[in-house]
mmCIF file of C-alpha atoms and ligand atoms in Angstrom:
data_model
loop_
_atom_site.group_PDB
_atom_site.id
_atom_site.type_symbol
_atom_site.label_atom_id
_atom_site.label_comp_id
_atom_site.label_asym_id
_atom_site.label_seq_id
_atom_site.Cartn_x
_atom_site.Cartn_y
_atom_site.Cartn_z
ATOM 1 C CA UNK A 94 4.886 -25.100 -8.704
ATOM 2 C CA UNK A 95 5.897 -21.442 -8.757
ATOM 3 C CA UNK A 96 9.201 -20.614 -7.106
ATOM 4 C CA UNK A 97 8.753 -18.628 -3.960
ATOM 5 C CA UNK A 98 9.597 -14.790 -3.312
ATOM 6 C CA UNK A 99 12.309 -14.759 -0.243
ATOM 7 C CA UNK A 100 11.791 -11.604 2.320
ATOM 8 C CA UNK A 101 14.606 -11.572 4.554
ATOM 9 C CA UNK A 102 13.689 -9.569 7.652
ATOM 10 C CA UNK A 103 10.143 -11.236 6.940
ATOM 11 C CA UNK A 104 9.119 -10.688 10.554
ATOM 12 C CA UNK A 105 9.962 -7.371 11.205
ATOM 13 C CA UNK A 106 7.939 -4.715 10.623
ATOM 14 C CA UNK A 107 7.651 -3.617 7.076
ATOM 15 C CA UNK A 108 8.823 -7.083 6.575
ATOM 16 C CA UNK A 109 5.482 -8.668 7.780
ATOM 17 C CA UNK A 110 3.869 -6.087 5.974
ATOM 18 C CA UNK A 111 5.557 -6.904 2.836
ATOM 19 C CA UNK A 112 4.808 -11.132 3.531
ATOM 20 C CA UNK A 113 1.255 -10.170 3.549
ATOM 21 C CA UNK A 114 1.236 -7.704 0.247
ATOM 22 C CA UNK A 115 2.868 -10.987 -1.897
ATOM 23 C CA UNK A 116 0.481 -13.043 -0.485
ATOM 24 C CA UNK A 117 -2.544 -10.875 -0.979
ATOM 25 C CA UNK A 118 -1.344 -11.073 -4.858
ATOM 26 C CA UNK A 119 -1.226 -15.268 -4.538
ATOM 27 C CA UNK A 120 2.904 -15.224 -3.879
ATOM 28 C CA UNK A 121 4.303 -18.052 -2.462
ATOM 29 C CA UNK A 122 7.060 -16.666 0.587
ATOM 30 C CA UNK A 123 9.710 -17.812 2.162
ATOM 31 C CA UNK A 124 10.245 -15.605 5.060
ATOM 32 C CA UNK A 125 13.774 -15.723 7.275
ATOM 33 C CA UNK A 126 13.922 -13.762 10.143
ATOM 34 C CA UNK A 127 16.749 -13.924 12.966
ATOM 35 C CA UNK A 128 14.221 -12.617 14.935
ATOM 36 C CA UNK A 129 16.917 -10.470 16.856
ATOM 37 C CA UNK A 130 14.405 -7.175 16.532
ATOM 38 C CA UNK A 131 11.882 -8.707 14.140
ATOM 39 C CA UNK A 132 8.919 -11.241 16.104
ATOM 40 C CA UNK A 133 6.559 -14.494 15.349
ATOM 41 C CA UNK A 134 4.105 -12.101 16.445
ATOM 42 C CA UNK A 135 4.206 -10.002 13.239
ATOM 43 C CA UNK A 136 3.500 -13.389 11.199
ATOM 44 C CA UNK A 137 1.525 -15.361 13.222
ATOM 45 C CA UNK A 138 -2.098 -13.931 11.800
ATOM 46 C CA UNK A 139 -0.183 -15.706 8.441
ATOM 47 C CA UNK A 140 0.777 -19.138 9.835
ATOM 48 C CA UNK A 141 -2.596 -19.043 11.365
ATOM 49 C CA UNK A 142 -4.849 -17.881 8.007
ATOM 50 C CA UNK A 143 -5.614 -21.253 6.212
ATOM 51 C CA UNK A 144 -4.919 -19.587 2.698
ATOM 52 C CA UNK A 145 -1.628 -18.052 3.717
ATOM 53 C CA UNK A 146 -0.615 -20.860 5.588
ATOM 54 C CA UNK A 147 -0.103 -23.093 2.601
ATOM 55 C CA UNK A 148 1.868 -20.386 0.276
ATOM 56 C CA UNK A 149 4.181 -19.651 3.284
ATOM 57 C CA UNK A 150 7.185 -20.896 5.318
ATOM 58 C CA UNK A 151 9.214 -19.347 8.092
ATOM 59 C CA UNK A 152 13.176 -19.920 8.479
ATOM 60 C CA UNK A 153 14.304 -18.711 11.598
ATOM 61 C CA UNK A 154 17.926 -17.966 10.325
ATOM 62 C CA UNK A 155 20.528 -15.171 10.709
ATOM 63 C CA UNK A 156 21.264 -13.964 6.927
ATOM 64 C CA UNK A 157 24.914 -13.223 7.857
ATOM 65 C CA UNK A 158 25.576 -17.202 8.941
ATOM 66 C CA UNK A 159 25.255 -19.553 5.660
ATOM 67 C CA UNK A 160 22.054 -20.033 4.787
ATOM 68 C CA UNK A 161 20.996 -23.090 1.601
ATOM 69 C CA UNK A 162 17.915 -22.422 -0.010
ATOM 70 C CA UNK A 163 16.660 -23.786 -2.993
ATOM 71 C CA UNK A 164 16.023 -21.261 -6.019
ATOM 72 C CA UNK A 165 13.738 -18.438 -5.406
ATOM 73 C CA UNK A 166 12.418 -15.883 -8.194
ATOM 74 C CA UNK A 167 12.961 -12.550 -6.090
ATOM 75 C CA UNK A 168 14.493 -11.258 -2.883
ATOM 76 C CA UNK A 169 14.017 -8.707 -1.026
ATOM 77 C CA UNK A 170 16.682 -8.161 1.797
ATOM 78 C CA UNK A 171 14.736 -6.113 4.689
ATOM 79 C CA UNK A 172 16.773 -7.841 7.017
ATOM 80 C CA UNK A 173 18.739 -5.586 9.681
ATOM 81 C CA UNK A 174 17.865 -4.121 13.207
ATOM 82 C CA UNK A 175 16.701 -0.812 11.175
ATOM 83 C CA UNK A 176 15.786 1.679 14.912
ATOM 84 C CA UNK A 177 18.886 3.788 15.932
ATOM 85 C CA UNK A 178 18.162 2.665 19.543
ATOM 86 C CA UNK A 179 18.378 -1.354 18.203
ATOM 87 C CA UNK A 180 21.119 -0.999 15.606
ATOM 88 C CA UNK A 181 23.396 1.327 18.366
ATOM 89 C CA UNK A 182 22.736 -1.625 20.607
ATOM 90 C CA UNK A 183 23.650 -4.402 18.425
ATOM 91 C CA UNK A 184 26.366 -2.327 16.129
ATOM 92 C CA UNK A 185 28.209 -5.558 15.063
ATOM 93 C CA UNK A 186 25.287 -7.430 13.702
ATOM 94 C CA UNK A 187 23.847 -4.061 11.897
ATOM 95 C CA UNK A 188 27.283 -4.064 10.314
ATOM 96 C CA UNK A 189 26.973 -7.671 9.342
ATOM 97 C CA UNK A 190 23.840 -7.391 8.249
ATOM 98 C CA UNK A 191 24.848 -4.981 5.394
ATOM 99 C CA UNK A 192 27.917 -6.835 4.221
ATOM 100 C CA UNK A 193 28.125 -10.275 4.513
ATOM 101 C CA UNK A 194 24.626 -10.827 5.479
ATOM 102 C CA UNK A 195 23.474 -9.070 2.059
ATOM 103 C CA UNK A 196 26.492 -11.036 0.200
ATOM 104 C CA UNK A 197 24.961 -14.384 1.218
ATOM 105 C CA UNK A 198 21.822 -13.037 -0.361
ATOM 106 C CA UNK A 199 23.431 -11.814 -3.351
ATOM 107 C CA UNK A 200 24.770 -14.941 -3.966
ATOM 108 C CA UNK A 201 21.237 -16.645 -3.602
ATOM 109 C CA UNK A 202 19.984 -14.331 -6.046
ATOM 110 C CA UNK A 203 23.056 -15.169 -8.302
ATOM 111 C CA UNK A 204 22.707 -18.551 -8.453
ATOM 112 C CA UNK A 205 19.043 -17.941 -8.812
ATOM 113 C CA UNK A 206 19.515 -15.403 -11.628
ATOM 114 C CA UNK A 207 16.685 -13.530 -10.336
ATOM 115 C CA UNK A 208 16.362 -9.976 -9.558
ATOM 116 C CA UNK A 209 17.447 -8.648 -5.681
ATOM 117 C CA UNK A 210 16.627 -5.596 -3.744
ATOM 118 C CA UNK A 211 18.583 -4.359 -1.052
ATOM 119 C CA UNK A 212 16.844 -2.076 1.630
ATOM 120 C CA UNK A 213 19.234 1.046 1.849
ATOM 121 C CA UNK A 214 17.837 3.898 3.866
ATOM 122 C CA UNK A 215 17.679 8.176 3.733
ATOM 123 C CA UNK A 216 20.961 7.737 6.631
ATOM 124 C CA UNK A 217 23.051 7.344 3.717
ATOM 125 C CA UNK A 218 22.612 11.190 3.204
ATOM 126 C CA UNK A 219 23.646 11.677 7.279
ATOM 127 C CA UNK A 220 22.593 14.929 8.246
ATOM 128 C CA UNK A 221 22.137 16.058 4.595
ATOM 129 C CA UNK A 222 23.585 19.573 3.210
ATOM 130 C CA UNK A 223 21.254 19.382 0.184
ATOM 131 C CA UNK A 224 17.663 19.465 0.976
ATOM 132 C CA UNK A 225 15.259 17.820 -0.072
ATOM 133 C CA UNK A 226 17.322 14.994 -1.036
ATOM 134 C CA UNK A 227 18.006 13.654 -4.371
ATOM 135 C CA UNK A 228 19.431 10.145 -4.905
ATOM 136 C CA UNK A 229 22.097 11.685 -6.898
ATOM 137 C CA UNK A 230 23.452 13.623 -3.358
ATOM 138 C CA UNK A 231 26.510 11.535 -2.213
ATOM 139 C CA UNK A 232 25.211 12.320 2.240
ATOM 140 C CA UNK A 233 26.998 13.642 4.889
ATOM 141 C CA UNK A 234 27.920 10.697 7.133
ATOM 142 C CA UNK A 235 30.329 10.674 9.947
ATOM 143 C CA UNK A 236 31.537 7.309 9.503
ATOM 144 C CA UNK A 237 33.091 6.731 13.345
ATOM 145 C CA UNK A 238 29.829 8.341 14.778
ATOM 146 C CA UNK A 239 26.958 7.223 17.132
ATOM 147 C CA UNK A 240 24.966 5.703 13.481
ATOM 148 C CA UNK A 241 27.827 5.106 11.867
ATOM 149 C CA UNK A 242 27.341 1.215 12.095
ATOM 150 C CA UNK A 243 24.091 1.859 10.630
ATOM 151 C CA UNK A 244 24.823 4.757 7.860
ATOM 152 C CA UNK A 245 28.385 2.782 6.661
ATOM 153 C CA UNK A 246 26.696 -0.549 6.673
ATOM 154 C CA UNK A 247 24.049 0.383 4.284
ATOM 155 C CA UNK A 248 26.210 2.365 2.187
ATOM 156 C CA UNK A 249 28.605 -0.689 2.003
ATOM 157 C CA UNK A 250 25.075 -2.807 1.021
ATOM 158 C CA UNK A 251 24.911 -0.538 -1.528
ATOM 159 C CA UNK A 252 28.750 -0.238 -3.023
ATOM 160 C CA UNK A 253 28.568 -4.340 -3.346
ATOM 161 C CA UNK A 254 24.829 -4.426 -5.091
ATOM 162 C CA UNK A 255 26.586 -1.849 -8.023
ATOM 163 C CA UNK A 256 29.449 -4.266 -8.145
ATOM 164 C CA UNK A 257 27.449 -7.624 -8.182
ATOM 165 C CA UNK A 258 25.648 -5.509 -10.557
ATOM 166 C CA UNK A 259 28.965 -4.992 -12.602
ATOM 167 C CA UNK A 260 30.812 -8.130 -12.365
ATOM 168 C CA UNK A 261 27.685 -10.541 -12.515
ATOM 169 C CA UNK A 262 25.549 -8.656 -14.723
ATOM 170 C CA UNK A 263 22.633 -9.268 -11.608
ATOM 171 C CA UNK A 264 19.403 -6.877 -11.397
ATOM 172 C CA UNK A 265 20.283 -5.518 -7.747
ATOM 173 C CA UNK A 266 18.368 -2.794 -6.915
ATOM 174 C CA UNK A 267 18.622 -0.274 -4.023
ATOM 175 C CA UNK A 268 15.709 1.303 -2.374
ATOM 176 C CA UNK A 269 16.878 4.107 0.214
ATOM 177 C CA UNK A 270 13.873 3.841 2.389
ATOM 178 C CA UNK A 271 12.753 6.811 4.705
ATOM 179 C CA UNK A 272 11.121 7.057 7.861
ATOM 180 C CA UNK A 273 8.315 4.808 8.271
ATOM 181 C CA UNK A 274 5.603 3.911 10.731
ATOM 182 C CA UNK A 275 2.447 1.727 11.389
ATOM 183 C CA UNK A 276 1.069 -0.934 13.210
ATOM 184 C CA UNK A 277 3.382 -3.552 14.306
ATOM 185 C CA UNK A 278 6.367 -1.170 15.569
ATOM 186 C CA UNK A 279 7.491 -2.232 18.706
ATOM 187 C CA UNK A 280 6.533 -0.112 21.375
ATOM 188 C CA UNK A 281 9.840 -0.134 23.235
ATOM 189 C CA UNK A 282 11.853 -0.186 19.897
ATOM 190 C CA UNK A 283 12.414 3.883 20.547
ATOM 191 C CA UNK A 284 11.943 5.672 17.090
ATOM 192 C CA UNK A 285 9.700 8.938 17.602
ATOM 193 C CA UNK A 286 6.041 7.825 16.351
ATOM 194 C CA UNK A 287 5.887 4.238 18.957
ATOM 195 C CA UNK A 288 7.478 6.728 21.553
ATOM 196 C CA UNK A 289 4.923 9.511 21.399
ATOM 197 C CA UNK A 290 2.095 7.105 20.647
ATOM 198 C CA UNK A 291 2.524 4.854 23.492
ATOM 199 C CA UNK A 292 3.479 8.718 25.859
ATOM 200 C CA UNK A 293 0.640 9.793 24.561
ATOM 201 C CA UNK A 294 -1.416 7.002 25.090
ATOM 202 C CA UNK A 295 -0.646 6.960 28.908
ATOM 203 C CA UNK A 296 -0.940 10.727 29.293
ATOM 204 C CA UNK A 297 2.812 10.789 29.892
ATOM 205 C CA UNK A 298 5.024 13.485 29.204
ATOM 206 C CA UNK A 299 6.081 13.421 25.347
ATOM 207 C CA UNK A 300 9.922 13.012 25.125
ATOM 208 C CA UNK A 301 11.053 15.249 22.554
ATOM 209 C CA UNK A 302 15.023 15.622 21.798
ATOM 210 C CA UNK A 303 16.807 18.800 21.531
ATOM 211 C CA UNK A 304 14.136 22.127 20.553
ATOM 212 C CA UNK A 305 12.333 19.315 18.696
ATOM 213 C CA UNK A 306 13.064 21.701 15.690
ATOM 214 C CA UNK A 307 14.904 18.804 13.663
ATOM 215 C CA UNK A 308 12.229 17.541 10.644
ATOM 216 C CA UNK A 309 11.412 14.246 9.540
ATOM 217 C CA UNK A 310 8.727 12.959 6.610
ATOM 218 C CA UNK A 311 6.800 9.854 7.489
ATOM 219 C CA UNK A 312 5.700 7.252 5.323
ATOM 220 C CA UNK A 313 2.817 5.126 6.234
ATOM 221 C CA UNK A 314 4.131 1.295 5.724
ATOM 222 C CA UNK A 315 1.133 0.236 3.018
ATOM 223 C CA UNK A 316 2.644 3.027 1.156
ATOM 224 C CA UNK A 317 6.268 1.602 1.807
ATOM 225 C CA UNK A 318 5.014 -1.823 0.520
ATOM 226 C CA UNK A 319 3.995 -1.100 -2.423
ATOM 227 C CA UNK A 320 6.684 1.075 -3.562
ATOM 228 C CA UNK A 321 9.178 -1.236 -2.769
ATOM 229 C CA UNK A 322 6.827 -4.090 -5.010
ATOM 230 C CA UNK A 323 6.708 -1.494 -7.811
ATOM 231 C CA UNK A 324 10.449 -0.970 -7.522
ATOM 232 C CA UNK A 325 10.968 -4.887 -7.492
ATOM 233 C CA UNK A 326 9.004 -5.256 -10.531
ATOM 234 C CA UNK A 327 10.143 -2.390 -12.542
ATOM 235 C CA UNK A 328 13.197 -2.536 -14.860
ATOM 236 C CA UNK A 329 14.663 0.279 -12.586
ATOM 237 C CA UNK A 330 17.540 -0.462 -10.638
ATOM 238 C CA UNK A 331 17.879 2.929 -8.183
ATOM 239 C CA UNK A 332 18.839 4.193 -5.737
ATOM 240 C CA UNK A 333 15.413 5.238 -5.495
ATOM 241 C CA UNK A 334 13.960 6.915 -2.643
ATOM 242 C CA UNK A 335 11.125 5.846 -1.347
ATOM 243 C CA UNK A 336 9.028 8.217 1.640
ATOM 244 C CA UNK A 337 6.374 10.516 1.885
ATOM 245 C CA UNK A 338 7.503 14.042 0.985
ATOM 246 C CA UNK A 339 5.516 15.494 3.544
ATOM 247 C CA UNK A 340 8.215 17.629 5.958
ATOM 248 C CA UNK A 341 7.434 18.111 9.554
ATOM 249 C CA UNK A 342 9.136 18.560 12.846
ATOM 250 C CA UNK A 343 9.720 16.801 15.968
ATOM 251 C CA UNK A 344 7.775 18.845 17.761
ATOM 252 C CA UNK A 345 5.043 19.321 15.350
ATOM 253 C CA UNK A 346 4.987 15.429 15.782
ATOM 254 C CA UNK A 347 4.725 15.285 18.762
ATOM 255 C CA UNK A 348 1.382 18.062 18.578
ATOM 256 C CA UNK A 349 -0.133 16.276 16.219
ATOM 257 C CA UNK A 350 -0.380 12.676 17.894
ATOM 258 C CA UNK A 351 -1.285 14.427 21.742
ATOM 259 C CA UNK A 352 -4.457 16.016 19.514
ATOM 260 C CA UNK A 353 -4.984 12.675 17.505
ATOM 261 C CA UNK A 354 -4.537 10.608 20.712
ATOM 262 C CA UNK A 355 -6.888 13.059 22.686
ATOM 263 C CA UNK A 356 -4.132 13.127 25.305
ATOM 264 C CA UNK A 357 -2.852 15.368 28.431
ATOM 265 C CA UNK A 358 0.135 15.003 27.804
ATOM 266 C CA UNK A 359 2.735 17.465 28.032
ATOM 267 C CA UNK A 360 6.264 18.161 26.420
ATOM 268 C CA UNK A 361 9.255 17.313 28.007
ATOM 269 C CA UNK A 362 12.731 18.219 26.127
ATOM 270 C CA UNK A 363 15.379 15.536 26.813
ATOM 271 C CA UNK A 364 19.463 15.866 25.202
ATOM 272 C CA UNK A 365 20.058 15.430 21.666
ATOM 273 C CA UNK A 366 21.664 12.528 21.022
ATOM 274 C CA UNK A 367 25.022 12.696 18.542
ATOM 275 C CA UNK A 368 24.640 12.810 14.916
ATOM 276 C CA UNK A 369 21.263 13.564 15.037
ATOM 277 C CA UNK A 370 20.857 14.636 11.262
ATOM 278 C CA UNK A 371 18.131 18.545 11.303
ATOM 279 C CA UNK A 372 16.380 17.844 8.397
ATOM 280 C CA UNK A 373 14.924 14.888 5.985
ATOM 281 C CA UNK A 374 12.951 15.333 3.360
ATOM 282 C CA UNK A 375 12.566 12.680 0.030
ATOM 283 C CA UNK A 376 12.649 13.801 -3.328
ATOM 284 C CA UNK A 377 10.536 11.194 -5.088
ATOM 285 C CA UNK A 378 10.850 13.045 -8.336
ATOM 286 C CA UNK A 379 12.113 9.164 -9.903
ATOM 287 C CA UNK A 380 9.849 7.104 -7.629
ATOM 288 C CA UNK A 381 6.758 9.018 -9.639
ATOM 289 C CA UNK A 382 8.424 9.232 -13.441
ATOM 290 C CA UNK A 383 9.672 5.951 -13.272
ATOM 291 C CA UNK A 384 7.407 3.424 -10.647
ATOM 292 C CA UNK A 385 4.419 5.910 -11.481
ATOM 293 C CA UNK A 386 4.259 5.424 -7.344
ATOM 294 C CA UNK A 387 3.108 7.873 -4.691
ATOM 295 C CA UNK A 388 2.292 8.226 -1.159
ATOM 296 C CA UNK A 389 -1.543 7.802 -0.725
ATOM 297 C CA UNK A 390 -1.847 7.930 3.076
ATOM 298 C CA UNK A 391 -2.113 11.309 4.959
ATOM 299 C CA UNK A 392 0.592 11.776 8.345
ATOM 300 C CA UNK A 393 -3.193 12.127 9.878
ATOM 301 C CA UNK A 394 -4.670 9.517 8.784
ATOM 302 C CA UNK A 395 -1.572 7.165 8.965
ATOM 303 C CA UNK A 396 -1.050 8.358 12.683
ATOM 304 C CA UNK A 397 -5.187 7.824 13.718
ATOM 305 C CA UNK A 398 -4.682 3.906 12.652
ATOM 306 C CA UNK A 399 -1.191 3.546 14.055
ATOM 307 C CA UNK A 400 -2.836 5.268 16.996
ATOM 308 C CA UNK A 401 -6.390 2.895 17.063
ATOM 309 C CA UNK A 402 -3.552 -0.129 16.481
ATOM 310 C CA UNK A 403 -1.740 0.985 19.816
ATOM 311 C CA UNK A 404 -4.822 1.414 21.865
ATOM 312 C CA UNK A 405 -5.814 -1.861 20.617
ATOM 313 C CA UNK A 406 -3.259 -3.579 22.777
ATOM 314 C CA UNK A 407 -1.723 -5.473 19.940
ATOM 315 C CA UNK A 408 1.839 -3.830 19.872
ATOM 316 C CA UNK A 409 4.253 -5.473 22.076
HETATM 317 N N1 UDP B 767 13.059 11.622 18.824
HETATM 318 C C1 UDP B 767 12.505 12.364 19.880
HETATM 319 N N2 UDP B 767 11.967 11.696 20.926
HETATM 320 C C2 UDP B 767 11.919 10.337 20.994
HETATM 321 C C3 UDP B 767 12.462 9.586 19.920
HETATM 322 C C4 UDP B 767 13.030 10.263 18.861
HETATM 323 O O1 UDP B 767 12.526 13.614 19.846
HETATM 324 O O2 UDP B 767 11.387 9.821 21.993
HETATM 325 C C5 UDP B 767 13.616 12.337 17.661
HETATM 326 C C6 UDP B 767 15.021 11.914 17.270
HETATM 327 O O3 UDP B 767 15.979 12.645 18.018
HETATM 328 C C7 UDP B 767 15.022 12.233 15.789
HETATM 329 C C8 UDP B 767 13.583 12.018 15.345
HETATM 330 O O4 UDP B 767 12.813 12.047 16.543
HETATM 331 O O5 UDP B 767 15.357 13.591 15.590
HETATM 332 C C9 UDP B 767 13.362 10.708 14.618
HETATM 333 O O6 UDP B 767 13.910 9.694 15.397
HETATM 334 P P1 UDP B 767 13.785 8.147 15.054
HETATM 335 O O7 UDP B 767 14.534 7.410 16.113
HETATM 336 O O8 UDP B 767 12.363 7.778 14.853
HETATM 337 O O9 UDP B 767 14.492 7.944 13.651
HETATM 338 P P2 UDP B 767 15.676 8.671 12.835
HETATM 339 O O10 UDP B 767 14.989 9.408 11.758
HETATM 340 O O11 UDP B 767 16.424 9.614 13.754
HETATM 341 O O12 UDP B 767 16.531 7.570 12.358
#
């Protein structure tokens, strides 16, 4: 029989996603999940689909405890609380996540011999001075700020993948993921698109931070998925960036989903929080020479089925 792919995080949110692209393609998965942020919601359509069901197995296991699994032929670490609201709230196990929660992994994929990726993220560029950002930019982190469990975490994720890289000759790659949304967020898990979605939604007042002038670039998560398969299956190793280059800001954001949403609402500017980085945008310049992978979702059309998803009832 096959060996399985392990997703760690595998029922979170892009997580569940990714558990469902494999298995779509006739991958047998082993998902783990600590379920700390992720949820059996996000998997149970899987362990309730009779074709899934049998390629598929859930471990409910915390990647930074020890953690015996058989030989897998990929991994793809997506495990960490990933929401600034979730990772400020549970600092210690964000920062255990990215060390010795990705070192257990490592060593799986060691002892394995089969090729890992590690989910970095844009906050290792902080509030960036070079925009838009290139993998080569080294970031502009505060490392004893308000993210800086977050931002130093993933950079450490990153420092040991180059030197498992170095001293064990492993094919660890780094993706440096940037914002992303869909169905399956948690409502309550407080990044902008579930916050003005489910605002919206009610015809309550849309919380924007500060002038709202900071910029973002959303992703839609099929788009995430697949980059991160193409990635896994390339010969590249990264950092690559993965994100839609598409710039806007908060408030333009927050415009677009009251007109999507056909909601009332109205704007109401709340404080800024610390270490809020102004601007994010991807350069995916590598992503497209060397994946040959692209964004294919419009923020409109990504936001009208994130929206439909929300009004469904499904998100928790
Ligand atoms: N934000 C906002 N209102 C909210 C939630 C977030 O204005 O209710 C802003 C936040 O200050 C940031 C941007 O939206 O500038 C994106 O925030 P998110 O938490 O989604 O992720 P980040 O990119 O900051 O990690």
């Amino acid at each position: 029989m096959a060996k399985a792919v392990l997703v760690a995080g595998g029922a979170g949110f892009i997580g569940s996603h990714l558990c469902d692209y494999l298995l779509a393609r006739g991958e047998r998965v082993i998902c783990t999940d600590s379920l700390i942020t992720g949820s059996r919601d996000n998997i149970l359509h899987i362990l309730q689909n009779k074709d899934y069901k049998k390629n598929f197995r859930f471990i409910k296991a915390d990647i930074s405890k020890k953690i015996s699994l058989g030989a897998v032929s990929q991994i793809y670490n997506l495990a960490s609380p990933a929401s600034p609201v979730d990772y400020q709230d549970k600092p210690l196990e964000t920062l255990q996540a990215g060390s010795l929660g990705n070192k257990n992994l490592l060593e799986i994929a060691r002892k394995s011999r089969c090729p890992y990726l590690f989910a970095s993220t844009s906050e290792v560029y902080g509030n960036p001075l070079e925009h838009p950002q290139k993998e080569t930019y080294w970031g502009n982190v505060n490392p004893v700020g308000e993210r800086s469990c977050y931002d130093e975490a993933k950079r450490f994720g990153e420092a040991l993948c180059i030197s498992y890289r170095k001293v064990h000759d492993l094919d660890a790659k780094i993706v440096r993921i940037f914002n992303t949304y869909g169905p399956r967020m948690r409502k309550c898990d407080g990044r902008v698109v579930p916050n003005f979605i489910d605002q919206a939604l009610h015809n309550k007042p849309i919380t924007v931070y500060g002038k709202g002038l900071q910029t973002r670039s959303f992703c839609y998560v099929s788009d995430m998925v697949d980059g991160l398969y193409k990635l896994m299956n390339s010969p590249q190793q990264g950092p690559v960036n993965i994100g839609n280059p598409q710039e806007i800001t908060v408030l333009g954001l927050a415009g677009l989903i009251v007109k999507l949403g056909r909601s009332s609402s109205k704007i109401e500017y709340r404080q800024l929080p610390g270490d809020d980085p102004e601007r994010r945008l991807p350069d995916i310049s590598l992503a497209r020479d060397k994946l040959g992978w692209e964004p294919l979702i419009s923020l409109e059309d990504g936001l009208t089925a994130t929206i439909a998803n929300f009004r469904s009832g499904k998100q928790k």
